[in-house]
CSV table of C-alpha atoms and ligand atoms in Angstrom, one decimal:
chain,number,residue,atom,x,y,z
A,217,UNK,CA,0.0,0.0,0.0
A,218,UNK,CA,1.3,3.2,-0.8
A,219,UNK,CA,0.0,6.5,0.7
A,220,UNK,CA,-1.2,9.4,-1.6
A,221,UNK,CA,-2.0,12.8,-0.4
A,222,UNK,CA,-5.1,14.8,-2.4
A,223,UNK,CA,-7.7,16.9,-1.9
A,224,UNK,CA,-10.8,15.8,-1.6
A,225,UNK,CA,-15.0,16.4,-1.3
A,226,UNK,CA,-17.3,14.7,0.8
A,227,UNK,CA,-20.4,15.9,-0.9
A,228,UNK,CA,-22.0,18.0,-2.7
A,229,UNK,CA,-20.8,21.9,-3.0
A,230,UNK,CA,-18.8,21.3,0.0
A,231,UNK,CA,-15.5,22.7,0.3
A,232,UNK,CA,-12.5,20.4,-0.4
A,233,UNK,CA,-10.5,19.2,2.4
A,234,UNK,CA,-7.1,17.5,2.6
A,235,UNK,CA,-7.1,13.4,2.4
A,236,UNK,CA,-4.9,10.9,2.4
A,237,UNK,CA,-5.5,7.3,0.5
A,238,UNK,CA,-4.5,3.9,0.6
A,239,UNK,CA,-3.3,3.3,-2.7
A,240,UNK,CA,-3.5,-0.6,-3.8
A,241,UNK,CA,-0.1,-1.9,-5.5
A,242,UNK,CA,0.1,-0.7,-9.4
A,243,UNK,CA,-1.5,-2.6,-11.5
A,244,UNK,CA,0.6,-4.5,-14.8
A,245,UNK,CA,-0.3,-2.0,-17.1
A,246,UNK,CA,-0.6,0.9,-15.3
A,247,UNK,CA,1.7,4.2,-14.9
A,248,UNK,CA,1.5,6.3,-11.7
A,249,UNK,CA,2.5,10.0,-12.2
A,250,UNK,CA,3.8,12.7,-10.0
A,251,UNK,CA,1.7,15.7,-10.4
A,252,UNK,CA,3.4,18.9,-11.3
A,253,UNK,CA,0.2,20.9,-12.5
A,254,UNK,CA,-3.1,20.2,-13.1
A,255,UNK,CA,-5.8,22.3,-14.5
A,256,UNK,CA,-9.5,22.9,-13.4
A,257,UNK,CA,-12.1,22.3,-15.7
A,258,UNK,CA,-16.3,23.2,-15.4
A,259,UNK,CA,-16.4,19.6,-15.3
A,260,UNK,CA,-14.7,18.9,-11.9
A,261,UNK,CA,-17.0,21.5,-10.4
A,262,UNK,CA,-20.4,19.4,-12.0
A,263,UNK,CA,-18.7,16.0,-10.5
A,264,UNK,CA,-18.1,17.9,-7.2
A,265,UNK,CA,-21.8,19.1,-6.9
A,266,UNK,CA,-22.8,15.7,-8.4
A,267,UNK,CA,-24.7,17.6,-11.4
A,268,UNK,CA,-24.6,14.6,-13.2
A,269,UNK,CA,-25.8,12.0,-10.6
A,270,UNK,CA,-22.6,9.9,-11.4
A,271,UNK,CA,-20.4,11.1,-8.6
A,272,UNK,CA,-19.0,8.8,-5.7
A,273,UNK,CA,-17.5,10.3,-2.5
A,274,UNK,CA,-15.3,11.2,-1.6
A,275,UNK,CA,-14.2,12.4,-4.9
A,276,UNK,CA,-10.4,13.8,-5.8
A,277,UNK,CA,-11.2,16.0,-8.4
A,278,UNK,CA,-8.9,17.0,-11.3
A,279,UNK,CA,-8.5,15.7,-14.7
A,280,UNK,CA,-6.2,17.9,-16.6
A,281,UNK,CA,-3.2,16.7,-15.0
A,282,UNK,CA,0.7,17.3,-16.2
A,283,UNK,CA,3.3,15.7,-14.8
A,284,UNK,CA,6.1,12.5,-14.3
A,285,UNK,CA,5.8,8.9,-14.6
A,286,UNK,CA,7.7,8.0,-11.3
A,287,UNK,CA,6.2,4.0,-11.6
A,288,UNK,CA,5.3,1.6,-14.0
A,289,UNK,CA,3.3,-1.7,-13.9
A,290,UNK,CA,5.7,-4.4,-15.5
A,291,UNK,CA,3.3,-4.1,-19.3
A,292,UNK,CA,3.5,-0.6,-19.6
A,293,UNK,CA,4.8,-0.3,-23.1
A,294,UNK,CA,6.5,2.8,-24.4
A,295,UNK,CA,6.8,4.9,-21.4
A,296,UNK,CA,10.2,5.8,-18.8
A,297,UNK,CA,10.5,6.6,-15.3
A,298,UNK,CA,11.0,10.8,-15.6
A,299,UNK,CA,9.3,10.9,-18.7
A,300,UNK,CA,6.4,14.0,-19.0
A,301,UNK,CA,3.0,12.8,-19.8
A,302,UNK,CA,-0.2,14.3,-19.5
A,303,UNK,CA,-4.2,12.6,-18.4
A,304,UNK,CA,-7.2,14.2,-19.5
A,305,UNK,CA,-11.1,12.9,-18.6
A,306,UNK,CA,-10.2,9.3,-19.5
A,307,UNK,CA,-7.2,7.4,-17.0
A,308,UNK,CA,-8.7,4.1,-18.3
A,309,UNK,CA,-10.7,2.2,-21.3
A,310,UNK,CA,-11.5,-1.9,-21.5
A,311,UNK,CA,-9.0,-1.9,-24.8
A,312,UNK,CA,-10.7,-4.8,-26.4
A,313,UNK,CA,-14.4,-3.5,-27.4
A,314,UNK,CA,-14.7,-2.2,-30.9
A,315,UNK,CA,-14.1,1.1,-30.0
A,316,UNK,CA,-10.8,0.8,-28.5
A,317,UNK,CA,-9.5,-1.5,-30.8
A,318,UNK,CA,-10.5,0.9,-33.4
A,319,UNK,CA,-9.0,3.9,-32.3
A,320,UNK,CA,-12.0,5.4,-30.6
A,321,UNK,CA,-11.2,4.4,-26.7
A,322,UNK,CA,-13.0,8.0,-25.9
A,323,UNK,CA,-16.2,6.1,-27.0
A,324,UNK,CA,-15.5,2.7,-24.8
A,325,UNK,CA,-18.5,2.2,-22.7
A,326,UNK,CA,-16.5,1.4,-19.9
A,327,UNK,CA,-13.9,3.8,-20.3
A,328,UNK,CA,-12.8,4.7,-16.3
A,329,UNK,CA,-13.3,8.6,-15.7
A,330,UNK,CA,-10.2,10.1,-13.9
A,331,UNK,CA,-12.2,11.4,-11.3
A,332,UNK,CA,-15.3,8.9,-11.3
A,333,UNK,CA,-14.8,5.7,-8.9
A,334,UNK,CA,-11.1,7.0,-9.4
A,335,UNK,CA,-8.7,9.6,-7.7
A,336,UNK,CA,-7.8,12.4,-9.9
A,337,UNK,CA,-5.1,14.8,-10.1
A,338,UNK,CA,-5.8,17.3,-7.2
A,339,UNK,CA,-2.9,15.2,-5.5
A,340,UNK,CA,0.8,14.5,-5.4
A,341,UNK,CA,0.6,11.5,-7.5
A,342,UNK,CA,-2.4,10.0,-10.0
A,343,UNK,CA,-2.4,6.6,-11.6
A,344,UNK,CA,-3.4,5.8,-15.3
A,345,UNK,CA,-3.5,3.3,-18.1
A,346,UNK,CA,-0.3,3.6,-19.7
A,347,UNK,CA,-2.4,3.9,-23.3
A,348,UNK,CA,-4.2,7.2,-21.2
A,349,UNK,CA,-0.8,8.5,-20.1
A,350,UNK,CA,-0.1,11.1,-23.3
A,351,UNK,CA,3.7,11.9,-23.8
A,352,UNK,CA,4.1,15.7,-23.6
A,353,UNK,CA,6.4,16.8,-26.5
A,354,UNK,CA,9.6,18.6,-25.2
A,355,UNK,CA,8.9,21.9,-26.2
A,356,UNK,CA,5.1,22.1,-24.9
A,357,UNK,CA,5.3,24.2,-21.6
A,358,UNK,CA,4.1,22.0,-18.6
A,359,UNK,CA,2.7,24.5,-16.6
A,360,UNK,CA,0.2,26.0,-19.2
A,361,UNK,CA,-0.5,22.6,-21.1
A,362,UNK,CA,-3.5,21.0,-18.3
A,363,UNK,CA,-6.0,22.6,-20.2
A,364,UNK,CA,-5.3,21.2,-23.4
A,365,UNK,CA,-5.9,17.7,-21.5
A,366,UNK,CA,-9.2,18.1,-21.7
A,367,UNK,CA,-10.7,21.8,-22.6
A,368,UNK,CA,-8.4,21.8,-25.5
A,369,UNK,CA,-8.9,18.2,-26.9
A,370,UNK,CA,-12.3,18.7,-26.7
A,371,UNK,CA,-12.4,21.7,-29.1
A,372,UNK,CA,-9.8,19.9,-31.6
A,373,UNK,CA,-11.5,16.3,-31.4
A,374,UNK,CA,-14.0,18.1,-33.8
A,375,UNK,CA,-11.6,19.4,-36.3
A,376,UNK,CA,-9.8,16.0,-36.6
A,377,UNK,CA,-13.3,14.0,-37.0
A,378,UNK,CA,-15.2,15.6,-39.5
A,379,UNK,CA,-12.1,16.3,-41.5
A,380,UNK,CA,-12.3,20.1,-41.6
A,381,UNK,CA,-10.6,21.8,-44.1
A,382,UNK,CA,-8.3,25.2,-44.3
A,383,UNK,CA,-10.5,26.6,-46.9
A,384,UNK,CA,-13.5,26.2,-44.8
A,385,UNK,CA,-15.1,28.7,-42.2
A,386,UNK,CA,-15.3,27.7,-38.8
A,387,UNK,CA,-17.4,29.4,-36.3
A,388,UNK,CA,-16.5,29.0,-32.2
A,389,UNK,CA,-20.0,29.9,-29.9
A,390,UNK,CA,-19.1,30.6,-26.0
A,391,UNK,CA,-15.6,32.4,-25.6
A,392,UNK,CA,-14.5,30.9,-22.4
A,393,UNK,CA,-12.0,28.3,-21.2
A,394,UNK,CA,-13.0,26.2,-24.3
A,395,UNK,CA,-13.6,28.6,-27.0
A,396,UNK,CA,-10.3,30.2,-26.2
A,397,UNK,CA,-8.5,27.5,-27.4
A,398,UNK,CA,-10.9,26.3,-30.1
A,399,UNK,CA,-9.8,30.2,-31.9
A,400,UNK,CA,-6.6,29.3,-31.8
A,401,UNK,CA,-6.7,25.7,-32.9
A,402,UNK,CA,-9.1,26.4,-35.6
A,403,UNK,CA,-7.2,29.8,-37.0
A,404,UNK,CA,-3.7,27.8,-36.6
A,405,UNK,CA,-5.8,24.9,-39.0
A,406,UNK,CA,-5.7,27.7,-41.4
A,407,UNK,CA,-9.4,28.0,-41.6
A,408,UNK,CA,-11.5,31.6,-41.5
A,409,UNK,CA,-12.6,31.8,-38.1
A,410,UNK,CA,-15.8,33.5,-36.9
A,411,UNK,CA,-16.4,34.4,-33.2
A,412,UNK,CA,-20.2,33.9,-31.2
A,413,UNK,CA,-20.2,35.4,-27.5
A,414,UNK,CA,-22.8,37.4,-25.5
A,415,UNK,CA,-20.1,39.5,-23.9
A,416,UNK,CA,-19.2,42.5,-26.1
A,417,UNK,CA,-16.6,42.8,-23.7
A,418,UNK,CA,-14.7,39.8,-25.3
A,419,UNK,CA,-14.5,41.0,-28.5
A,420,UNK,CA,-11.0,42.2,-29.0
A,421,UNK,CA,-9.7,39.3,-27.0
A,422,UNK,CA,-11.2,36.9,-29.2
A,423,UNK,CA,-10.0,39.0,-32.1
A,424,UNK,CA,-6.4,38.3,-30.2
A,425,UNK,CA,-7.2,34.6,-29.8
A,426,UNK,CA,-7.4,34.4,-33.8
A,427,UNK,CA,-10.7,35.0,-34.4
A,428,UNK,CA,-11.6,37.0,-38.1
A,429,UNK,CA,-14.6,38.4,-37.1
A,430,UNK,CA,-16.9,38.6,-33.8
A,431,UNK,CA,-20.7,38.2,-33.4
A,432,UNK,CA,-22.6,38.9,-30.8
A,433,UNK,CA,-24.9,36.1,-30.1
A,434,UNK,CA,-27.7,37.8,-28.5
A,435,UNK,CA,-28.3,39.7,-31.4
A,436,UNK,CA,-30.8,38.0,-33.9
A,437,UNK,CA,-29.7,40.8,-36.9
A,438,UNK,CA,-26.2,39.9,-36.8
A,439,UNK,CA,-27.1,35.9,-36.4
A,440,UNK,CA,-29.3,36.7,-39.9
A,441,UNK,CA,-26.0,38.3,-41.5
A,442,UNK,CA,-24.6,35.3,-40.9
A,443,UNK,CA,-26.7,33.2,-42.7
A,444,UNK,CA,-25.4,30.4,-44.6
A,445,UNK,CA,-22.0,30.7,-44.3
A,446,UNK,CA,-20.5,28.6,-42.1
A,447,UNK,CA,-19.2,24.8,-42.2
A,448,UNK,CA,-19.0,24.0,-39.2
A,449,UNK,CA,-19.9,25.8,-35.6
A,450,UNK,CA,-18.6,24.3,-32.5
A,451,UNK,CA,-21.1,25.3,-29.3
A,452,UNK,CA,-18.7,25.4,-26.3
A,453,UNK,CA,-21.2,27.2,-23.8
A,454,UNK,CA,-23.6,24.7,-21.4
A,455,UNK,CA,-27.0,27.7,-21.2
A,456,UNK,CA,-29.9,27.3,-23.8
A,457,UNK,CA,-29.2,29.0,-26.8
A,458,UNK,CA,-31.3,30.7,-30.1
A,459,UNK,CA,-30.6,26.9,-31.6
A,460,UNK,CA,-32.8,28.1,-34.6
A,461,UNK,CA,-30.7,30.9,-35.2
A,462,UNK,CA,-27.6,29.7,-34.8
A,463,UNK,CA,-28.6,26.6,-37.3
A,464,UNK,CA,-29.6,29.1,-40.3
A,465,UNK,CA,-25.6,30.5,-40.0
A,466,UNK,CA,-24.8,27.1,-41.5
A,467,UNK,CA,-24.3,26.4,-45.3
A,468,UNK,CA,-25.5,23.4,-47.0
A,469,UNK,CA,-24.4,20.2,-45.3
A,470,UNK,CA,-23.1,22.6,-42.5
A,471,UNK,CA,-22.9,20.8,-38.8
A,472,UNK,CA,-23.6,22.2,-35.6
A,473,UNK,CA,-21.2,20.3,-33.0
A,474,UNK,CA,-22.2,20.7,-29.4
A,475,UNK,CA,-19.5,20.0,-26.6
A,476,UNK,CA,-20.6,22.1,-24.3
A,477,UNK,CA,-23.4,20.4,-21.5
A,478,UNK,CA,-26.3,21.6,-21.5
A,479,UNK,CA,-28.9,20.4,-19.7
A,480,UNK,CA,-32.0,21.8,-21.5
A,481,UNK,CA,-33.6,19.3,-24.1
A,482,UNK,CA,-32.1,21.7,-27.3
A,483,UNK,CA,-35.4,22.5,-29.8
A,484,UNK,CA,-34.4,22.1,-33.1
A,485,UNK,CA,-36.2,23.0,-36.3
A,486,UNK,CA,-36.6,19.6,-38.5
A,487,UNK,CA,-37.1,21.5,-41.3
A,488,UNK,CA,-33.8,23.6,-40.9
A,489,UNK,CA,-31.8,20.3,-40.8
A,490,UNK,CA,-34.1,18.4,-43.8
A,491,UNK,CA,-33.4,21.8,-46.7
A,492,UNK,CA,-29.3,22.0,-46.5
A,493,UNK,CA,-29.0,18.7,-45.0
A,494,UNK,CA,-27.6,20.0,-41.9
A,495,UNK,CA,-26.4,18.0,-38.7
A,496,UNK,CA,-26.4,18.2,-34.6
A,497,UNK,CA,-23.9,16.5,-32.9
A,498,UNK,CA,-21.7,16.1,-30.2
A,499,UNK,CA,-18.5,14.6,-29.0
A,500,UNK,CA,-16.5,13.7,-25.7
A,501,UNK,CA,-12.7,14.4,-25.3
A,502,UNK,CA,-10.7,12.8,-27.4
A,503,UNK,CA,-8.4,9.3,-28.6
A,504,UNK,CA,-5.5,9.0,-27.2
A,505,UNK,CA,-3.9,9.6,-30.5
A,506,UNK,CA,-6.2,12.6,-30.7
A,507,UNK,CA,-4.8,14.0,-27.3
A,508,UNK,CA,-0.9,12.9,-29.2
A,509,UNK,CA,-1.9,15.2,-32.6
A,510,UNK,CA,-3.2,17.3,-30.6
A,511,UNK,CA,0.2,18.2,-28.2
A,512,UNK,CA,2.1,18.0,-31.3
A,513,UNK,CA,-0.4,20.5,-33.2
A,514,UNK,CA,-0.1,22.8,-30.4
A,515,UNK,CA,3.4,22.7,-29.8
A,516,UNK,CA,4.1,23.5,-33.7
A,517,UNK,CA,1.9,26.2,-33.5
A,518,UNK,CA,2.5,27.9,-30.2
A,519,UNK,CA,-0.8,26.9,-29.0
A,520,UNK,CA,-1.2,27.4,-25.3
A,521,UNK,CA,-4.3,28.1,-23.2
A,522,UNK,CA,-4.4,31.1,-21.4
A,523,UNK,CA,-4.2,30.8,-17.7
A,524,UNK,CA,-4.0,31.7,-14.1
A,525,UNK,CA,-2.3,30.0,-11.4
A,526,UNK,CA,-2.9,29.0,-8.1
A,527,UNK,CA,-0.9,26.5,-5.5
A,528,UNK,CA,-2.9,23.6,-5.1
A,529,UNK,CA,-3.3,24.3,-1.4
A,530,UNK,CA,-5.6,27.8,-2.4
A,531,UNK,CA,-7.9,25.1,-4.4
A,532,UNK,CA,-11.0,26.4,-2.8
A,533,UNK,CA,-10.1,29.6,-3.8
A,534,UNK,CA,-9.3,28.5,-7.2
A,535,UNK,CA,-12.9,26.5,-7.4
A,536,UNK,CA,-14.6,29.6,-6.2
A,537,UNK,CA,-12.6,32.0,-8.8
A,538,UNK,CA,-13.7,29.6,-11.6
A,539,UNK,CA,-17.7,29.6,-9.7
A,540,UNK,CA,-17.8,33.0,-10.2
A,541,UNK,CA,-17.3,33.0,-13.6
A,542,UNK,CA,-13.9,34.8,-13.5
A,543,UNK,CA,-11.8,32.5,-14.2
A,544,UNK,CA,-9.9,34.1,-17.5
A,545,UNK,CA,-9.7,32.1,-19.0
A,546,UNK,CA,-8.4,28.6,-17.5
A,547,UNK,CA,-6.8,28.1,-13.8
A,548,UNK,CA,-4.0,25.6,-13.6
A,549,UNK,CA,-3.3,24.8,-9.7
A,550,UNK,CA,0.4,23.8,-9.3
A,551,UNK,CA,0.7,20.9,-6.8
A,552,UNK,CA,2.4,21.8,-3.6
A,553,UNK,CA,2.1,19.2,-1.1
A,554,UNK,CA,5.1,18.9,1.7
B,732,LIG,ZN1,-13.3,-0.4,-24.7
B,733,LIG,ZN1,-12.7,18.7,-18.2
C-alpha cells in the first residue's frame, strides 16, 4: 500500500479538504505520475456538486493533469521513469471492445473517468493506463498545457473527426476556457474563423485569440447576416441558446457540433436540418492519438491556453474563482504538497 496525499470532497458543493489514500499496488499495465500541475475544468466543479448524478465520494477531483511517470506496472509499453505525460477525462478504457480496438477508446463504454470511482489529479501523484498516459512533447510548456488535456482536446477532437478543411469557415459559440482555445486551434488549421459570445466585452480578445470576425450572439440581426455561411460551428457554452438561429448561420451540409453540456432538451427545427442537410452532434474528449496530434499540433503552432495559477493548497479559492465566472480564461493549480 502506498500512501497518496489529495484533496478531496465529501459531498455535494462542500469545500474540499485534505485526504490521504491507501493506494492498492500498481496494476501490470498501469503508470503512476507525479503531479506537477493540473488544471481545473467546469467539469470537476459538475462532479463535485454531483450535477450529473454519477459522482462517488469522496471524490479527488482534477482531470487535466501534467506531470512525471515516477512507476510503471511491468506491461507498460512505451513509457520511462522521468518521462512527461499528461491525463485528460479518461485514465482508463477496457482496450478490447470495438471502439478501443478501433481507435475510438473515448467512446468505450466502460472507459474509467479520472475522477469517477477513481482519484484524480488534485494530488501528489495519479495513476493511469499507460495507453491514457499522453507523452508531452519537449517543447510544450508543462505549466500551461492542463487545459489542453481536456478543454483543448475537446475543441480539436471536432476538427480531426469531420475532417475540416483550411478553406473552410469555422465558427467558435461561447468564448470561455474552451472557446479560447478552439480560436486558436481552428485559426492555426488555417481556416476563417468566426467568433459567437454574448459578452461585447470579449471581443477584442477573441480577435487576439485568432478570431476573423466577432458576433454577438444575442443579437438576432447579426445571427441573420450570418446566414449560410459557415461549415461547421462548434457550441462550447452549457445555457440554452437561439438553436434556430444559430442553425440558419450554416451552409449546406453545414454541422452544428455541441460540446458544451447543457442540460436543457435543445429544440431544433426539423425542417432547418431536412433543406441544406444540416447535422447536430456532439463529441466527448478525445483518442489518445487525438490527445498525441493534438500536443504535437499545439506545440508546432505555439498553442497554449491562457491561464491563471494557483498552489494547489488555495484550491477552494481557485474553485470559487472559476464559480464566479472569473476565471480568465483557464486556472491551472500547481501541486504543492510537503
Ligand atoms: Zn473499450
Ligand atoms: Zn474537463
Amino acid at each position: 500500500m502506498a500512501e497518496i496525499q489529495a484533496w478531496a470532497s465529501y459531498g455535494p458543493t462542500q469545500q474540499l479538504q485534505r485526504y490521504v489514500y491507501d493506494a492498492p499496488p500498481l496494476a501490470a499495465e498501469e503508470v503512476e505520475i507525479a503531479v506537477e500541475y493540473c488544471g481545473l475544468c467546469h467539469s470537476d466543479l459538475s462532479i463535485i456538486n454531483d450535477d450529473w448524478g454519477m459522482t462517488r465520494y469522496p471524490v479527488v477531483p482534477g482531470h487535466e493533469v501534467v506531470g512525471r511517470v515516477v512507476s510503471a506496472g511491468e506491461h507498460v509499453k512505451g513509457l520511462k521513469i522521468g518521462q512527461k505525460v499528461g491525463v485528460g477525462w479518461n485514465a482508463g478504457s477496457c482496450m478490447h471492445c470495438h471502439q478501443c480496438l478501433g481507435g475510438d477508446h473515448n467512446l468505450c463504454l466502460s472507459a474509467q473517468p479520472t475522477i469517477v470511482g477513481h482519484c484524480g489529479g488534485f494530488a501528489e501523484r495519479v495513476r493511469a493506463h499507460w495507453v491514457w498516459a499522453i507523452p508531452l512533447p519537449d517543447d510544450l510548456d508543462m505549466a500551461s498545457a492542463g487545459p489542453l488535456l481536456c478543454g483543448g482536446i475537446t475543441v480539436f477532437s471536432p476538427l480531426l473527426t469531420f475532417d475540416i478543411k483550411p478553406t473552410q469557415r469555422v465558427g467558435i459559440a461561447g468564448i470561455g476556457g474552451l472557446g479560447h482555445m478552439g480560436l486558436k486551434f481552428a485559426n492555426a488549421w488555417g481556416c476563417e474563423v468566426i467568433a459567437f459570445t454574448s459578452s461585447e466585452s470579449k471581443a477584442e480578445e477573441a480577435r487576439s485569440f485568432g478570431a476573423h470576425h466577432v458576433v454577438s450572439s444575442r443579437d438576432n440581426a447579426a445571427l441573420l447576416k450570418m446566414a449560410n455561411s459557415l461549415d461547421m460551428l462548434i457550441v462550447t457554452v452549457n445555457l440554452p441558446m437561439d438553436w434556430a438561429g444559430l442553425l440558419k448561420t450554416l451552409k449546406p451540409n453545414g454541422r452544428l457540433h455541441v460540446v458544451g453540456a447543457v442540460v436543457e432538451p435543445m429544440p431544433i427545427p426539423a425542417i432547418d436540418l431536412i433543406f441544406g442537410q444540416k447535422s447536430v452532434s456532439g463529441s466527448p474528449t478525445g483518442s489518445p492519438v487525438a490527445l498525441a496530434s493534438m500536443l504535437e499540433f499545439a506545440a508546432r503552432h505555439h498553442i497554449a491556453p491562457q491561464v491563471e495559477h494557483f498552489p494547489m493548497s488555495r484550491v477552494n479559492e481557485a474553485l470559487e474563482h472559476l464559480r464566479a465566472g472569473k476565471a480568465r480564461y483557464r486556472v491551472v493549480l500547481k501541486a504543492d504538497f510537503d
